[in-house]
Short mmCIF file of C-alpha atoms and ligand atoms in Angstrom, two decimals:
data_model
loop_
_atom_site.label_atom_id
_atom_site.label_comp_id
_atom_site.label_asym_id
_atom_site.label_seq_id
_atom_site.Cartn_x
_atom_site.Cartn_y
_atom_site.Cartn_z
CA MET A 1 -15.85 17.19 -10.97
CA THR A 2 -15.41 13.53 -12.27
CA LYS A 3 -12.49 11.42 -11.66
CA ILE A 4 -11.65 11.72 -15.28
CA HIS A 5 -11.63 15.66 -15.24
CA ILE A 6 -9.56 15.47 -11.91
CA LEU A 7 -7.36 13.29 -14.13
CA ARG A 8 -6.89 15.19 -16.81
CA GLU A 9 -5.55 18.07 -14.69
CA ARG A 10 -3.29 15.90 -12.32
CA ILE A 11 -1.47 13.66 -15.08
CA PRO A 12 0.80 16.18 -16.45
CA VAL A 13 1.57 17.42 -12.93
CA ALA A 14 2.54 13.69 -12.09
CA ASN A 15 4.40 13.31 -15.50
CA LYS A 16 6.62 15.78 -14.81
CA LEU A 17 7.66 14.26 -11.21
CA LEU A 18 9.54 11.23 -13.65
CA GLU A 19 11.75 13.79 -15.21
CA ALA A 20 13.92 14.47 -11.79
CA CYS A 21 12.12 11.77 -9.80
CA SER A 22 10.46 12.85 -6.45
CA LEU A 23 7.69 10.27 -6.08
CA CYS A 24 8.65 8.96 -2.94
CA PRO A 25 10.97 10.05 0.11
CA ARG A 26 13.93 8.85 -1.43
CA LEU A 27 14.24 11.69 -3.67
CA CYS A 28 16.47 10.43 -6.70
CA GLY A 29 16.10 13.03 -8.95
CA VAL A 30 16.57 10.85 -11.86
CA ASN A 31 15.05 11.34 -14.94
CA ARG A 32 13.11 8.10 -15.80
CA THR A 33 11.54 9.72 -19.09
CA THR A 34 14.98 9.11 -20.66
CA GLY A 35 15.27 5.32 -19.00
CA GLU A 36 17.31 6.21 -15.91
CA THR A 37 16.36 4.46 -12.82
CA GLY A 38 16.45 4.82 -8.72
CA PHE A 39 16.29 3.05 -5.94
CA CYS A 40 13.55 1.27 -7.02
CA ARG A 41 15.00 0.52 -10.32
CA SER A 42 11.70 1.31 -12.20
CA GLY A 43 11.63 3.00 -15.71
CA LEU A 44 8.92 4.70 -17.71
CA ARG A 45 6.84 1.46 -18.50
CA PRO A 46 4.77 0.12 -15.42
CA LYS A 47 6.36 -3.45 -14.24
CA VAL A 48 3.42 -5.73 -13.46
CA ALA A 49 4.10 -9.04 -11.64
CA SER A 50 0.53 -10.39 -11.54
CA ALA A 51 -3.37 -9.37 -11.68
CA TYR A 52 -5.92 -11.92 -10.14
CA VAL A 53 -8.89 -12.18 -8.03
CA HIS A 54 -7.44 -11.80 -4.67
CA TYR A 55 -10.07 -13.42 -1.92
CA TRP A 56 -7.96 -13.23 1.22
CA GLU A 57 -7.35 -9.37 1.88
CA GLU A 58 -9.55 -8.29 4.73
CA PRO A 59 -12.88 -9.06 4.74
CA PRO A 60 -14.44 -5.79 3.52
CA VAL A 61 -11.77 -5.45 0.90
CA SER A 62 -12.11 -9.06 -0.63
CA GLY A 63 -15.64 -9.59 -0.02
CA GLU A 64 -17.69 -12.16 -1.55
CA ARG A 65 -16.15 -11.74 -5.28
CA GLY A 66 -12.74 -10.96 -4.13
CA SER A 67 -10.44 -7.80 -4.90
CA GLY A 68 -9.13 -6.81 -8.30
CA THR A 69 -5.24 -7.29 -7.35
CA ILE A 70 -2.59 -5.57 -9.61
CA PHE A 71 0.67 -6.64 -8.03
CA PHE A 72 3.52 -4.10 -9.36
CA SER A 73 7.22 -4.73 -9.58
CA ASN A 74 9.66 -3.24 -7.57
CA CYS A 75 9.17 -1.20 -4.51
CA THR A 76 10.38 1.98 -2.76
CA GLN A 77 11.90 0.06 0.44
CA ARG A 78 13.84 -2.95 0.88
CA CYS A 79 12.50 -4.88 3.91
CA ILE A 80 14.96 -7.85 4.93
CA PHE A 81 11.56 -9.87 5.46
CA CYS A 82 9.89 -9.18 2.83
CA GLN A 83 7.45 -12.15 2.00
CA ASN A 84 7.52 -11.03 -1.72
CA TYR A 85 10.92 -10.08 -2.40
CA PRO A 86 11.17 -11.80 -5.73
CA ILE A 87 8.83 -9.15 -7.03
CA SER A 88 9.89 -6.28 -4.69
CA GLN A 89 13.61 -6.34 -4.82
CA LEU A 90 14.60 -8.99 -7.65
CA GLY A 91 12.31 -7.10 -10.10
CA VAL A 92 10.14 -10.08 -11.39
CA GLY A 93 7.34 -9.13 -13.83
CA ARG A 94 6.76 -7.78 -17.03
CA GLU A 95 6.96 -3.89 -18.38
CA ILE A 96 3.89 -3.39 -20.10
CA GLU A 97 2.28 -0.43 -21.87
CA ILE A 98 -0.10 1.50 -20.03
CA GLU A 99 -3.15 0.58 -22.35
CA GLU A 100 -2.33 -2.88 -21.11
CA LEU A 101 -2.32 -1.51 -17.63
CA ALA A 102 -5.94 -0.21 -18.19
CA TYR A 103 -7.47 -3.26 -19.88
CA MET A 104 -5.81 -5.25 -17.02
CA MET A 105 -8.41 -3.13 -14.55
CA LEU A 106 -11.00 -3.48 -16.90
CA SER A 107 -10.69 -7.36 -17.17
CA LEU A 108 -10.69 -7.31 -13.41
CA GLN A 109 -13.83 -5.76 -13.24
CA ALA A 110 -15.59 -8.05 -16.03
CA LYS A 111 -14.88 -10.97 -13.18
CA LYS A 112 -17.49 -8.78 -10.67
CA VAL A 113 -14.37 -8.07 -8.30
CA HIS A 114 -15.31 -5.47 -5.86
CA ASN A 115 -12.49 -3.07 -5.95
CA ILE A 116 -9.51 -2.68 -8.08
CA ASN A 117 -6.45 -3.07 -5.64
CA LEU A 118 -3.15 -1.32 -6.53
CA VAL A 119 -0.27 -3.09 -4.91
CA THR A 120 2.75 -1.43 -3.93
CA PRO A 121 2.26 1.38 -6.71
CA THR A 122 3.94 4.48 -5.44
CA HIS A 123 6.78 4.23 -8.27
CA PHE A 124 4.45 4.22 -11.06
CA ILE A 125 1.90 6.60 -10.00
CA PRO A 126 2.04 8.90 -13.38
CA GLN A 127 1.59 5.82 -15.40
CA ILE A 128 -1.38 4.31 -13.27
CA LEU A 129 -3.05 7.61 -13.55
CA LYS A 130 -3.12 7.66 -17.21
CA ALA A 131 -3.95 4.03 -17.29
CA LEU A 132 -7.21 5.26 -14.99
CA GLU A 133 -8.27 7.47 -17.21
CA LEU A 134 -8.40 5.00 -20.14
CA ALA A 135 -10.14 2.67 -18.07
CA PHE A 136 -12.69 5.18 -16.60
CA GLN A 137 -13.14 6.29 -20.18
CA GLU A 138 -14.21 3.03 -21.02
CA GLY A 139 -16.48 2.18 -18.19
CA LEU A 140 -14.24 1.24 -15.22
CA ASN A 141 -16.59 2.31 -12.06
CA LEU A 142 -15.03 0.10 -9.04
CA PRO A 143 -13.76 1.83 -5.99
CA ILE A 144 -9.87 2.46 -6.47
CA LEU A 145 -7.81 0.67 -3.74
CA TYR A 146 -4.13 2.01 -2.69
CA ASN A 147 -2.25 -0.74 -1.11
CA CYS A 148 0.96 0.39 0.19
CA GLY A 149 3.77 0.31 2.57
CA GLY A 150 2.84 3.81 3.92
CA TYR A 151 6.88 5.28 3.29
CA GLU A 152 5.13 8.18 0.74
CA ARG A 153 5.16 11.49 0.28
CA VAL A 154 2.39 13.85 1.49
CA ALA A 155 2.66 16.04 -1.99
CA THR A 156 2.61 12.61 -4.05
CA MET A 157 -0.58 11.27 -1.75
CA GLN A 158 -2.18 14.61 -3.05
CA LEU A 159 -2.19 13.62 -6.10
CA LEU A 160 -4.26 10.86 -5.41
CA GLU A 161 -7.16 13.02 -3.77
CA GLY A 162 -10.45 12.33 -5.53
CA ILE A 163 -9.20 9.40 -7.54
CA VAL A 164 -8.16 6.69 -4.69
CA ASP A 165 -11.58 6.07 -2.62
CA ILE A 166 -9.96 3.33 -0.23
CA TYR A 167 -6.23 3.41 1.26
CA LEU A 168 -4.56 0.38 2.74
CA PRO A 169 -0.93 1.61 4.06
CA ASP A 170 1.50 0.02 6.54
CA ALA A 171 2.49 1.51 9.56
CA LYS A 172 5.24 -0.81 9.95
CA TYR A 173 7.56 0.62 12.37
CA GLY A 174 6.89 2.72 15.47
CA ASP A 175 10.74 3.18 15.93
CA ASP A 176 13.17 5.22 13.45
CA ALA A 177 16.07 2.88 14.12
CA ALA A 178 14.28 -0.27 13.38
CA ALA A 179 12.79 1.17 9.96
CA LEU A 180 16.53 1.99 8.70
CA SER A 181 17.79 -1.22 9.78
CA TYR A 182 15.04 -3.51 8.47
CA SER A 183 13.60 -1.73 5.35
CA GLY A 184 16.30 0.81 4.92
CA SER A 185 13.68 3.40 5.15
CA ALA A 186 15.12 6.71 6.96
CA CYS A 187 12.55 8.74 8.90
CA TYR A 188 9.98 6.33 8.50
CA THR A 189 7.69 7.00 11.45
CA ALA A 190 7.22 11.21 10.70
CA ILE A 191 7.37 10.32 7.06
CA ASN A 192 4.64 7.31 7.95
CA MET A 193 2.38 9.14 10.16
CA ALA A 194 2.33 12.05 8.08
CA ALA A 195 1.29 10.18 4.81
CA ILE A 196 -1.42 8.49 6.65
CA LYS A 197 -2.80 11.85 8.01
CA GLU A 198 -3.46 13.01 4.70
CA MET A 199 -4.65 9.79 3.64
CA TYR A 200 -7.08 10.30 6.44
CA ARG A 201 -8.03 13.67 5.81
CA GLN A 202 -8.86 12.47 1.82
CA VAL A 203 -11.08 9.64 2.96
CA GLY A 204 -12.04 9.31 6.38
CA ASN A 205 -12.99 6.61 7.97
CA LEU A 206 -13.93 2.99 6.52
CA SER A 207 -17.18 3.14 4.89
CA LEU A 208 -19.23 -0.09 3.78
CA ASP A 209 -21.93 -0.71 1.54
CA GLU A 210 -25.17 -2.47 2.51
CA ASP A 211 -22.96 -5.63 1.69
CA GLY A 212 -20.59 -4.87 4.22
CA THR A 213 -17.54 -4.40 1.36
CA ALA A 214 -15.55 -1.16 1.47
CA GLU A 215 -16.75 1.89 -0.06
CA ARG A 216 -14.61 4.54 0.77
CA GLY A 217 -11.88 5.16 4.08
CA LEU A 218 -8.76 4.01 5.51
CA ILE A 219 -7.15 0.80 6.64
CA VAL A 220 -4.10 0.91 8.29
CA ARG A 221 -2.21 -2.48 8.50
CA HIS A 222 0.31 -3.64 11.36
CA LEU A 223 2.63 -6.54 11.09
CA VAL A 224 3.69 -7.43 14.42
CA LEU A 225 7.51 -8.34 14.05
CA PRO A 226 9.44 -11.10 16.57
CA GLY A 227 10.74 -9.44 19.41
CA MET A 228 8.41 -6.54 18.89
CA VAL A 229 11.06 -4.62 16.84
CA SER A 230 8.32 -3.18 14.74
CA GLY A 231 7.75 -0.84 17.81
CA THR A 232 3.77 -2.00 18.16
CA GLU A 233 3.20 0.27 21.05
CA GLN A 234 4.48 3.32 19.93
CA VAL A 235 3.26 2.95 16.65
CA LEU A 236 -0.62 1.94 17.82
CA LYS A 237 -0.65 4.70 20.39
CA ARG A 238 0.68 7.65 17.75
CA LEU A 239 -2.09 6.14 15.62
CA SER A 240 -4.76 6.71 18.32
CA ASP A 241 -3.42 9.89 19.46
CA GLU A 242 -2.57 11.65 16.15
CA ILE A 243 -4.99 10.11 13.56
CA SER A 244 -8.25 8.67 15.34
CA SER A 245 -9.15 5.91 17.85
CA GLY A 246 -11.46 5.15 15.60
CA LEU A 247 -9.66 4.41 12.24
CA TYR A 248 -9.49 0.69 11.15
CA LEU A 249 -6.70 -1.20 12.06
CA SER A 250 -5.55 -4.77 11.11
CA LEU A 251 -3.33 -6.04 13.17
CA MET A 252 -1.21 -8.92 11.50
CA SER A 253 -0.19 -11.97 13.00
CA GLN A 254 1.57 -13.71 10.14
CA TYR A 255 5.27 -13.29 9.85
CA PHE A 256 7.53 -15.92 8.81
CA PRO A 257 11.10 -15.39 8.10
CA ALA A 258 11.23 -14.80 4.53
CA HIS A 259 14.22 -13.40 2.28
CA SER A 260 17.33 -12.33 4.31
CA ALA A 261 15.41 -12.38 7.63
CA LYS A 262 16.82 -16.19 8.40
CA ALA A 263 20.14 -14.76 9.30
CA ASN A 264 18.87 -11.68 11.17
CA PRO A 265 17.82 -12.39 14.66
CA PRO A 266 15.29 -11.90 16.24
CA LEU A 267 13.61 -11.92 12.68
CA ASP A 268 14.60 -15.23 11.89
CA ARG A 269 11.82 -17.10 13.72
CA LYS A 270 8.09 -16.62 13.85
CA LEU A 271 6.16 -14.91 16.31
CA LYS A 272 5.45 -15.95 19.88
CA PRO A 273 1.81 -16.32 21.10
CA SER A 274 2.85 -13.85 23.87
CA GLU A 275 4.52 -11.28 21.45
CA TYR A 276 1.14 -11.30 19.57
CA GLU A 277 -0.83 -11.45 22.80
CA ARG A 278 0.83 -7.91 23.90
CA ALA A 279 0.54 -6.36 20.76
CA VAL A 280 -3.43 -7.11 21.38
CA GLN A 281 -3.26 -5.50 24.68
CA ALA A 282 -1.82 -2.52 23.09
CA CYS A 283 -4.38 -2.25 20.44
CA HIS A 284 -7.29 -2.10 23.25
CA ARG A 285 -5.00 0.46 25.45
CA ALA A 286 -4.72 2.87 22.68
CA GLY A 287 -8.56 2.35 22.17
CA LEU A 288 -8.30 0.70 18.50
CA ASP A 289 -11.26 -1.40 18.88
CA ASN A 290 -12.41 -1.02 15.24
CA GLY A 291 -10.71 -3.47 12.84
CA TRP A 292 -9.20 -7.31 12.50
CA ILE A 293 -7.21 -9.23 15.02
CA GLN A 294 -5.93 -12.61 13.67
CA GLU A 295 -5.39 -15.73 15.46
CA LEU A 296 -1.98 -17.43 16.34
S1 SF4 B 301 9.73 6.12 -7.03
FE1 SF4 B 301 12.02 5.44 -7.27
S2 SF4 B 301 12.99 6.63 -8.50
FE2 SF4 B 301 11.53 7.82 -7.65
S3 SF4 B 301 12.21 8.98 -6.20
FE3 SF4 B 301 11.07 6.89 -5.64
S4 SF4 B 301 12.62 5.12 -5.25
FE4 SF4 B 301 13.71 7.25 -6.34
#
């Protein structure tokens, strides 16, 4: 079955979810088709903050020609340290028609990017699926990359099977109390691990084309937080034990205190080199040797 055929089956199912919204684990139950909004403050029309060519994602994602990034407004989580909080929590962006979203995808393809990179897309999945159908009909043929916070329902991820080629989820926390305190996300660790397992089931390990750019597969991101409140040791061990020690991990060190983190120690400071070194050691202990470690 082609992606267009799959989409024709999935779009009605996805649209139905908007009538009593259960796209994400918040399960708000609001009718977004009549303009009601839930936790993510998102209505019926997709809201987009920016569409641009991104050169600084992981090397196989950006490649030489960049990743065609579409950054959606609002979010299903509320991280107190979010670097993009004006977009994710204050709703900066513009509501657009689905046809314009399809046009954005085609415009990025015309710039020769390697993929279409959908950032924070979960609360707009039905609208994105419809835009993809329109864009595929007009010749979109790039890998579709799903770049998300990892707080996802398995049933919602199943709507993306055969459509998304590359998953790029966060595994933010190894501890539920921290996830609740810092992102307002209950039961994060079990929900996150189940979602990543489903993504891995769909696309498997990362595979690259002859130029070294991503064609298909899973990359998991983990941002190490000050004071190790991200539960780095636990989350890396779980990823290795429950999914695969061969998975590609992006272990990120670039934390800085954005948004309300400045008033919430230990998140009010940057990472110490000793903390990142501890995370790197945890990565080696877990046997996660594929992926990217940064400088600090
Ligand atoms: S997508 Fe938004 S409205 Fe729907 S369940 Fe999640 S937070 Fe609630």
